JSON list of C-alpha atoms and ligand atoms in Angstrom, two decimals:
[
{"chain": "A", "resi": 180, "resn": "UNK", "atom": "CA", "xyz": [18.79, 74.09, 8.71]},
{"chain": "A", "resi": 181, "resn": "UNK", "atom": "CA", "xyz": [21.33, 73.87, 11.55]},
{"chain": "A", "resi": 182, "resn": "UNK", "atom": "CA", "xyz": [20.83, 76.71, 13.35]},
{"chain": "A", "resi": 183, "resn": "UNK", "atom": "CA", "xyz": [18.45, 79.48, 14.52]},
{"chain": "A", "resi": 184, "resn": "UNK", "atom": "CA", "xyz": [18.60, 82.74, 14.70]},
{"chain": "A", "resi": 185, "resn": "UNK", "atom": "CA", "xyz": [16.10, 85.45, 16.38]},
{"chain": "A", "resi": 186, "resn": "UNK", "atom": "CA", "xyz": [16.47, 89.37, 16.46]},
{"chain": "A", "resi": 187, "resn": "UNK", "atom": "CA", "xyz": [14.23, 90.62, 19.66]},
{"chain": "A", "resi": 188, "resn": "UNK", "atom": "CA", "xyz": [13.17, 94.04, 20.55]},
{"chain": "A", "resi": 189, "resn": "UNK", "atom": "CA", "xyz": [9.93, 95.69, 22.06]},
{"chain": "A", "resi": 190, "resn": "UNK", "atom": "CA", "xyz": [7.70, 96.29, 19.22]},
{"chain": "A", "resi": 191, "resn": "UNK", "atom": "CA", "xyz": [9.41, 93.84, 16.04]},
{"chain": "A", "resi": 192, "resn": "UNK", "atom": "CA", "xyz": [9.41, 96.71, 13.74]},
{"chain": "A", "resi": 193, "resn": "UNK", "atom": "CA", "xyz": [12.08, 98.69, 14.03]},
{"chain": "A", "resi": 194, "resn": "UNK", "atom": "CA", "xyz": [14.68, 97.43, 15.28]},
{"chain": "A", "resi": 195, "resn": "UNK", "atom": "CA", "xyz": [14.96, 93.49, 15.06]},
{"chain": "A", "resi": 196, "resn": "UNK", "atom": "CA", "xyz": [12.87, 93.59, 11.81]},
{"chain": "A", "resi": 197, "resn": "UNK", "atom": "CA", "xyz": [16.47, 95.43, 10.71]},
{"chain": "A", "resi": 198, "resn": "UNK", "atom": "CA", "xyz": [18.61, 93.11, 12.10]},
{"chain": "A", "resi": 199, "resn": "UNK", "atom": "CA", "xyz": [16.71, 90.05, 10.62]},
{"chain": "A", "resi": 200, "resn": "UNK", "atom": "CA", "xyz": [17.14, 91.64, 7.01]},
{"chain": "A", "resi": 201, "resn": "UNK", "atom": "CA", "xyz": [20.16, 92.58, 7.38]},
{"chain": "A", "resi": 202, "resn": "UNK", "atom": "CA", "xyz": [21.57, 89.37, 9.06]},
{"chain": "A", "resi": 203, "resn": "UNK", "atom": "CA", "xyz": [19.53, 87.43, 6.34]},
{"chain": "A", "resi": 204, "resn": "UNK", "atom": "CA", "xyz": [21.11, 89.41, 3.62]},
{"chain": "A", "resi": 205, "resn": "UNK", "atom": "CA", "xyz": [24.64, 88.49, 5.38]},
{"chain": "A", "resi": 206, "resn": "UNK", "atom": "CA", "xyz": [23.72, 84.75, 5.75]},
{"chain": "A", "resi": 207, "resn": "UNK", "atom": "CA", "xyz": [22.65, 85.01, 2.17]},
{"chain": "A", "resi": 208, "resn": "UNK", "atom": "CA", "xyz": [25.66, 86.51, 0.71]},
{"chain": "A", "resi": 209, "resn": "UNK", "atom": "CA", "xyz": [27.83, 83.61, 2.04]},
{"chain": "A", "resi": 210, "resn": "UNK", "atom": "CA", "xyz": [25.71, 80.89, 0.78]},
{"chain": "A", "resi": 211, "resn": "UNK", "atom": "CA", "xyz": [24.57, 79.67, 4.41]},
{"chain": "A", "resi": 212, "resn": "UNK", "atom": "CA", "xyz": [21.02, 80.27, 3.45]},
{"chain": "A", "resi": 213, "resn": "UNK", "atom": "CA", "xyz": [19.91, 76.40, 3.90]},
{"chain": "A", "resi": 214, "resn": "UNK", "atom": "CA", "xyz": [22.31, 76.55, 6.87]},
{"chain": "A", "resi": 215, "resn": "UNK", "atom": "CA", "xyz": [20.73, 79.70, 9.26]},
{"chain": "A", "resi": 216, "resn": "UNK", "atom": "CA", "xyz": [17.37, 80.21, 9.47]},
{"chain": "A", "resi": 217, "resn": "UNK", "atom": "CA", "xyz": [17.00, 83.39, 10.72]},
{"chain": "A", "resi": 218, "resn": "UNK", "atom": "CA", "xyz": [13.03, 85.45, 12.12]},
{"chain": "A", "resi": 219, "resn": "UNK", "atom": "CA", "xyz": [12.10, 88.33, 14.53]},
{"chain": "A", "resi": 220, "resn": "UNK", "atom": "CA", "xyz": [10.42, 89.16, 17.17]},
{"chain": "A", "resi": 221, "resn": "UNK", "atom": "CA", "xyz": [8.80, 91.74, 19.47]},
{"chain": "A", "resi": 222, "resn": "UNK", "atom": "CA", "xyz": [8.11, 91.49, 23.49]},
{"chain": "A", "resi": 223, "resn": "UNK", "atom": "CA", "xyz": [5.17, 93.32, 23.31]},
{"chain": "A", "resi": 224, "resn": "UNK", "atom": "CA", "xyz": [2.20, 93.22, 21.31]},
{"chain": "A", "resi": 225, "resn": "UNK", "atom": "CA", "xyz": [1.34, 96.34, 20.39]},
{"chain": "A", "resi": 226, "resn": "UNK", "atom": "CA", "xyz": [1.91, 96.21, 16.57]},
{"chain": "A", "resi": 227, "resn": "UNK", "atom": "CA", "xyz": [1.12, 92.33, 15.78]},
{"chain": "A", "resi": 228, "resn": "UNK", "atom": "CA", "xyz": [0.91, 92.09, 12.40]},
{"chain": "A", "resi": 229, "resn": "UNK", "atom": "CA", "xyz": [2.07, 95.20, 10.85]},
{"chain": "A", "resi": 230, "resn": "UNK", "atom": "CA", "xyz": [4.54, 95.76, 8.56]},
{"chain": "A", "resi": 231, "resn": "UNK", "atom": "CA", "xyz": [7.93, 97.20, 9.26]},
{"chain": "A", "resi": 232, "resn": "UNK", "atom": "CA", "xyz": [8.03, 100.99, 10.71]},
{"chain": "A", "resi": 233, "resn": "UNK", "atom": "CA", "xyz": [8.56, 103.11, 7.36]},
{"chain": "A", "resi": 234, "resn": "UNK", "atom": "CA", "xyz": [12.05, 104.36, 9.15]},
{"chain": "A", "resi": 235, "resn": "UNK", "atom": "CA", "xyz": [13.16, 100.56, 8.58]},
{"chain": "A", "resi": 236, "resn": "UNK", "atom": "CA", "xyz": [11.95, 100.45, 5.14]},
{"chain": "A", "resi": 237, "resn": "UNK", "atom": "CA", "xyz": [13.49, 103.21, 3.90]},
{"chain": "A", "resi": 238, "resn": "UNK", "atom": "CA", "xyz": [17.10, 102.88, 5.73]},
{"chain": "A", "resi": 239, "resn": "UNK", "atom": "CA", "xyz": [16.71, 99.06, 4.45]},
{"chain": "A", "resi": 240, "resn": "UNK", "atom": "CA", "xyz": [15.52, 100.24, 0.77]},
{"chain": "A", "resi": 241, "resn": "UNK", "atom": "CA", "xyz": [18.92, 102.68, 0.69]},
{"chain": "A", "resi": 242, "resn": "UNK", "atom": "CA", "xyz": [21.37, 99.93, 1.58]},
{"chain": "A", "resi": 243, "resn": "UNK", "atom": "CA", "xyz": [19.49, 97.41, -1.06]},
{"chain": "A", "resi": 244, "resn": "UNK", "atom": "CA", "xyz": [18.77, 94.87, 1.48]},
{"chain": "A", "resi": 245, "resn": "UNK", "atom": "CA", "xyz": [14.46, 93.68, 1.11]},
{"chain": "A", "resi": 246, "resn": "UNK", "atom": "CA", "xyz": [11.93, 93.06, 3.74]},
{"chain": "A", "resi": 247, "resn": "UNK", "atom": "CA", "xyz": [8.78, 91.82, 4.32]},
{"chain": "A", "resi": 248, "resn": "UNK", "atom": "CA", "xyz": [8.48, 90.47, 7.47]},
{"chain": "A", "resi": 249, "resn": "UNK", "atom": "CA", "xyz": [5.33, 91.76, 9.42]},
{"chain": "A", "resi": 250, "resn": "UNK", "atom": "CA", "xyz": [5.28, 92.39, 13.31]},
{"chain": "A", "resi": 251, "resn": "UNK", "atom": "CA", "xyz": [4.57, 89.04, 15.71]},
{"chain": "A", "resi": 252, "resn": "UNK", "atom": "CA", "xyz": [5.06, 88.83, 19.27]},
{"chain": "A", "resi": 253, "resn": "UNK", "atom": "CA", "xyz": [7.53, 86.71, 20.80]},
{"chain": "A", "resi": 254, "resn": "UNK", "atom": "CA", "xyz": [6.52, 83.22, 21.96]},
{"chain": "A", "resi": 255, "resn": "UNK", "atom": "CA", "xyz": [8.54, 79.74, 23.82]},
{"chain": "A", "resi": 256, "resn": "UNK", "atom": "CA", "xyz": [9.03, 78.25, 20.27]},
{"chain": "A", "resi": 257, "resn": "UNK", "atom": "CA", "xyz": [11.24, 80.83, 19.95]},
{"chain": "A", "resi": 258, "resn": "UNK", "atom": "CA", "xyz": [13.49, 80.35, 23.30]},
{"chain": "A", "resi": 259, "resn": "UNK", "atom": "CA", "xyz": [14.21, 76.90, 22.00]},
{"chain": "A", "resi": 260, "resn": "UNK", "atom": "CA", "xyz": [17.52, 76.16, 23.54]},
{"chain": "A", "resi": 261, "resn": "UNK", "atom": "CA", "xyz": [19.39, 74.88, 20.85]},
{"chain": "A", "resi": 262, "resn": "UNK", "atom": "CA", "xyz": [18.22, 78.92, 19.42]},
{"chain": "A", "resi": 263, "resn": "UNK", "atom": "CA", "xyz": [20.15, 81.78, 19.26]},
{"chain": "A", "resi": 264, "resn": "UNK", "atom": "CA", "xyz": [18.32, 84.67, 20.78]},
{"chain": "A", "resi": 265, "resn": "UNK", "atom": "CA", "xyz": [19.32, 88.15, 20.38]},
{"chain": "A", "resi": 266, "resn": "UNK", "atom": "CA", "xyz": [18.30, 90.95, 22.12]},
{"chain": "A", "resi": 267, "resn": "UNK", "atom": "CA", "xyz": [18.66, 94.59, 20.76]},
{"chain": "A", "resi": 268, "resn": "UNK", "atom": "CA", "xyz": [18.66, 96.01, 24.10]},
{"chain": "A", "resi": 269, "resn": "UNK", "atom": "CA", "xyz": [18.94, 95.31, 28.40]},
{"chain": "A", "resi": 270, "resn": "UNK", "atom": "CA", "xyz": [15.08, 95.91, 28.72]},
{"chain": "A", "resi": 271, "resn": "UNK", "atom": "CA", "xyz": [14.47, 93.48, 26.10]},
{"chain": "A", "resi": 272, "resn": "UNK", "atom": "CA", "xyz": [17.07, 90.93, 27.59]},
{"chain": "A", "resi": 273, "resn": "UNK", "atom": "CA", "xyz": [15.41, 91.76, 31.40]},
{"chain": "A", "resi": 274, "resn": "UNK", "atom": "CA", "xyz": [11.69, 91.06, 29.70]},
{"chain": "A", "resi": 275, "resn": "UNK", "atom": "CA", "xyz": [12.23, 87.96, 28.61]},
{"chain": "A", "resi": 276, "resn": "UNK", "atom": "CA", "xyz": [14.15, 86.56, 31.52]},
{"chain": "A", "resi": 277, "resn": "UNK", "atom": "CA", "xyz": [11.01, 87.11, 33.45]},
{"chain": "A", "resi": 278, "resn": "UNK", "atom": "CA", "xyz": [9.14, 85.60, 31.11]},
{"chain": "A", "resi": 279, "resn": "UNK", "atom": "CA", "xyz": [11.23, 82.54, 30.13]},
{"chain": "A", "resi": 280, "resn": "UNK", "atom": "CA", "xyz": [13.41, 82.27, 32.42]},
{"chain": "A", "resi": 281, "resn": "UNK", "atom": "CA", "xyz": [17.33, 82.09, 31.60]},
{"chain": "A", "resi": 282, "resn": "UNK", "atom": "CA", "xyz": [18.14, 81.06, 28.54]},
{"chain": "A", "resi": 283, "resn": "UNK", "atom": "CA", "xyz": [21.91, 79.55, 27.69]},
{"chain": "A", "resi": 284, "resn": "UNK", "atom": "CA", "xyz": [22.15, 81.55, 24.02]},
{"chain": "A", "resi": 285, "resn": "UNK", "atom": "CA", "xyz": [20.59, 84.55, 24.77]},
{"chain": "A", "resi": 286, "resn": "UNK", "atom": "CA", "xyz": [22.80, 87.58, 23.57]},
{"chain": "A", "resi": 287, "resn": "UNK", "atom": "CA", "xyz": [23.01, 91.32, 22.96]},
{"chain": "A", "resi": 288, "resn": "UNK", "atom": "CA", "xyz": [23.31, 92.18, 19.25]},
{"chain": "A", "resi": 289, "resn": "UNK", "atom": "CA", "xyz": [26.41, 94.93, 19.89]},
{"chain": "A", "resi": 290, "resn": "UNK", "atom": "CA", "xyz": [27.87, 92.58, 22.25]},
{"chain": "A", "resi": 291, "resn": "UNK", "atom": "CA", "xyz": [29.33, 90.94, 19.24]},
{"chain": "A", "resi": 292, "resn": "UNK", "atom": "CA", "xyz": [29.86, 94.99, 17.50]},
{"chain": "A", "resi": 293, "resn": "UNK", "atom": "CA", "xyz": [33.30, 95.57, 17.42]},
{"chain": "A", "resi": 294, "resn": "UNK", "atom": "CA", "xyz": [33.10, 99.28, 16.33]},
{"chain": "A", "resi": 295, "resn": "UNK", "atom": "CA", "xyz": [31.05, 100.72, 18.84]},
{"chain": "A", "resi": 296, "resn": "UNK", "atom": "CA", "xyz": [31.36, 101.41, 22.79]},
{"chain": "A", "resi": 297, "resn": "UNK", "atom": "CA", "xyz": [27.38, 100.98, 22.62]},
{"chain": "A", "resi": 298, "resn": "UNK", "atom": "CA", "xyz": [26.02, 98.32, 24.35]},
{"chain": "A", "resi": 299, "resn": "UNK", "atom": "CA", "xyz": [22.38, 98.63, 23.42]},
{"chain": "A", "resi": 300, "resn": "UNK", "atom": "CA", "xyz": [20.62, 99.47, 19.48]},
{"chain": "A", "resi": 301, "resn": "UNK", "atom": "CA", "xyz": [19.05, 102.57, 20.56]},
{"chain": "A", "resi": 302, "resn": "UNK", "atom": "CA", "xyz": [15.27, 102.74, 19.59]},
{"chain": "A", "resi": 303, "resn": "UNK", "atom": "CA", "xyz": [14.86, 104.58, 16.39]},
{"chain": "A", "resi": 304, "resn": "UNK", "atom": "CA", "xyz": [11.08, 105.06, 17.34]},
{"chain": "A", "resi": 305, "resn": "UNK", "atom": "CA", "xyz": [12.21, 107.47, 19.72]},
{"chain": "A", "resi": 306, "resn": "UNK", "atom": "CA", "xyz": [15.48, 109.04, 18.29]},
{"chain": "A", "resi": 307, "resn": "UNK", "atom": "CA", "xyz": [14.14, 108.60, 14.60]},
{"chain": "A", "resi": 308, "resn": "UNK", "atom": "CA", "xyz": [18.24, 107.83, 13.79]},
{"chain": "A", "resi": 309, "resn": "UNK", "atom": "CA", "xyz": [17.25, 104.79, 11.34]},
{"chain": "A", "resi": 310, "resn": "UNK", "atom": "CA", "xyz": [20.55, 105.42, 9.61]},
{"chain": "A", "resi": 311, "resn": "UNK", "atom": "CA", "xyz": [22.71, 105.28, 12.79]},
{"chain": "A", "resi": 312, "resn": "UNK", "atom": "CA", "xyz": [20.57, 102.11, 14.17]},
{"chain": "A", "resi": 313, "resn": "UNK", "atom": "CA", "xyz": [21.36, 100.49, 10.60]},
{"chain": "A", "resi": 314, "resn": "UNK", "atom": "CA", "xyz": [25.56, 100.99, 11.20]},
{"chain": "A", "resi": 315, "resn": "UNK", "atom": "CA", "xyz": [24.97, 99.56, 14.50]},
{"chain": "A", "resi": 316, "resn": "UNK", "atom": "CA", "xyz": [23.01, 96.71, 13.50]},
{"chain": "A", "resi": 317, "resn": "UNK", "atom": "CA", "xyz": [25.15, 96.23, 10.63]},
{"chain": "A", "resi": 318, "resn": "UNK", "atom": "CA", "xyz": [28.28, 96.04, 12.80]},
{"chain": "A", "resi": 319, "resn": "UNK", "atom": "CA", "xyz": [26.52, 93.69, 15.24]},
{"chain": "A", "resi": 320, "resn": "UNK", "atom": "CA", "xyz": [25.22, 91.32, 12.08]},
{"chain": "A", "resi": 321, "resn": "UNK", "atom": "CA", "xyz": [28.95, 91.10, 10.83]},
{"chain": "A", "resi": 322, "resn": "UNK", "atom": "CA", "xyz": [30.06, 90.13, 14.30]},
{"chain": "A", "resi": 323, "resn": "UNK", "atom": "CA", "xyz": [27.40, 87.33, 15.09]},
{"chain": "A", "resi": 324, "resn": "UNK", "atom": "CA", "xyz": [27.31, 85.77, 11.85]},
{"chain": "A", "resi": 325, "resn": "UNK", "atom": "CA", "xyz": [31.31, 85.32, 12.41]},
{"chain": "A", "resi": 326, "resn": "UNK", "atom": "CA", "xyz": [30.93, 83.63, 16.00]},
{"chain": "A", "resi": 327, "resn": "UNK", "atom": "CA", "xyz": [28.00, 81.56, 14.48]},
{"chain": "A", "resi": 328, "resn": "UNK", "atom": "CA", "xyz": [30.37, 80.18, 11.38]},
{"chain": "A", "resi": 329, "resn": "UNK", "atom": "CA", "xyz": [32.92, 79.61, 14.39]},
{"chain": "A", "resi": 330, "resn": "UNK", "atom": "CA", "xyz": [30.79, 77.60, 17.16]},
{"chain": "A", "resi": 331, "resn": "UNK", "atom": "CA", "xyz": [28.83, 75.57, 14.20]},
{"chain": "A", "resi": 332, "resn": "UNK", "atom": "CA", "xyz": [31.69, 74.87, 11.52]},
{"chain": "A", "resi": 333, "resn": "UNK", "atom": "CA", "xyz": [29.79, 76.85, 8.44]},
{"chain": "B", "resi": 119, "resn": "4NP", "atom": "P1", "xyz": [11.08, 98.69, 18.48]},
{"chain": "B", "resi": 119, "resn": "4NP", "atom": "O1", "xyz": [10.96, 100.54, 18.48]},
{"chain": "B", "resi": 119, "resn": "4NP", "atom": "O2", "xyz": [11.37, 97.79, 19.66]},
{"chain": "B", "resi": 119, "resn": "4NP", "atom": "O3", "xyz": [12.63, 98.88, 17.81]},
{"chain": "B", "resi": 119, "resn": "4NP", "atom": "O4", "xyz": [10.47, 97.77, 17.15]},
{"chain": "B", "resi": 119, "resn": "4NP", "atom": "C1", "xyz": [9.27, 100.26, 19.08]},
{"chain": "B", "resi": 119, "resn": "4NP", "atom": "C2", "xyz": [8.29, 100.37, 18.46]},
{"chain": "B", "resi": 119, "resn": "4NP", "atom": "C3", "xyz": [7.24, 100.65, 19.25]},
{"chain": "B", "resi": 119, "resn": "4NP", "atom": "C4", "xyz": [7.22, 100.61, 20.37]},
{"chain": "B", "resi": 119, "resn": "4NP", "atom": "C5", "xyz": [8.26, 100.95, 20.90]},
{"chain": "B", "resi": 119, "resn": "4NP", "atom": "C6", "xyz": [9.73, 100.70, 20.60]},
{"chain": "B", "resi": 119, "resn": "4NP", "atom": "N1", "xyz": [5.64, 101.01, 20.65]},
{"chain": "B", "resi": 119, "resn": "4NP", "atom": "O5", "xyz": [5.50, 101.36, 21.92]},
{"chain": "B", "resi": 119, "resn": "4NP", "atom": "O6", "xyz": [4.89, 101.42, 20.34]}
]
């Protein structure tokens, strides 16, 4: 593997698992599965070991994207300076910086999304709008893959 990508949200049951699944699907479609490894985790530990939220599972199934990961909490290995660490919102960014310090490749997913003015992926755990989150995540993941391909000549 030449590139590691880790998506981070708060609980690792709604947004970052969705991003992991969508991004993995794009990587597979691009034939880059042996070059790019994809994972996700949460800043919090409340849901460790749990499957993704029903809303995330439903929206992924509707779009024919598989996912069967389990929630886990972020650790120091996730913050390897060579990894792309991709947070869902500013709060996740702040939590990661507070706990691990500055990171050279810490990004917000929607900074790669060309078709929205949103900067933070709204948390569907509270909004219930998983389809809207899917559209944002999908837009961000497409842009992120383009960037990673360009930066790593893939
Ligand atoms: P996520 O959503 O960060 O997108 O996985 C949440 C899931 C659970 C909680 C908060 C956000 N919670 O407080 O339990």
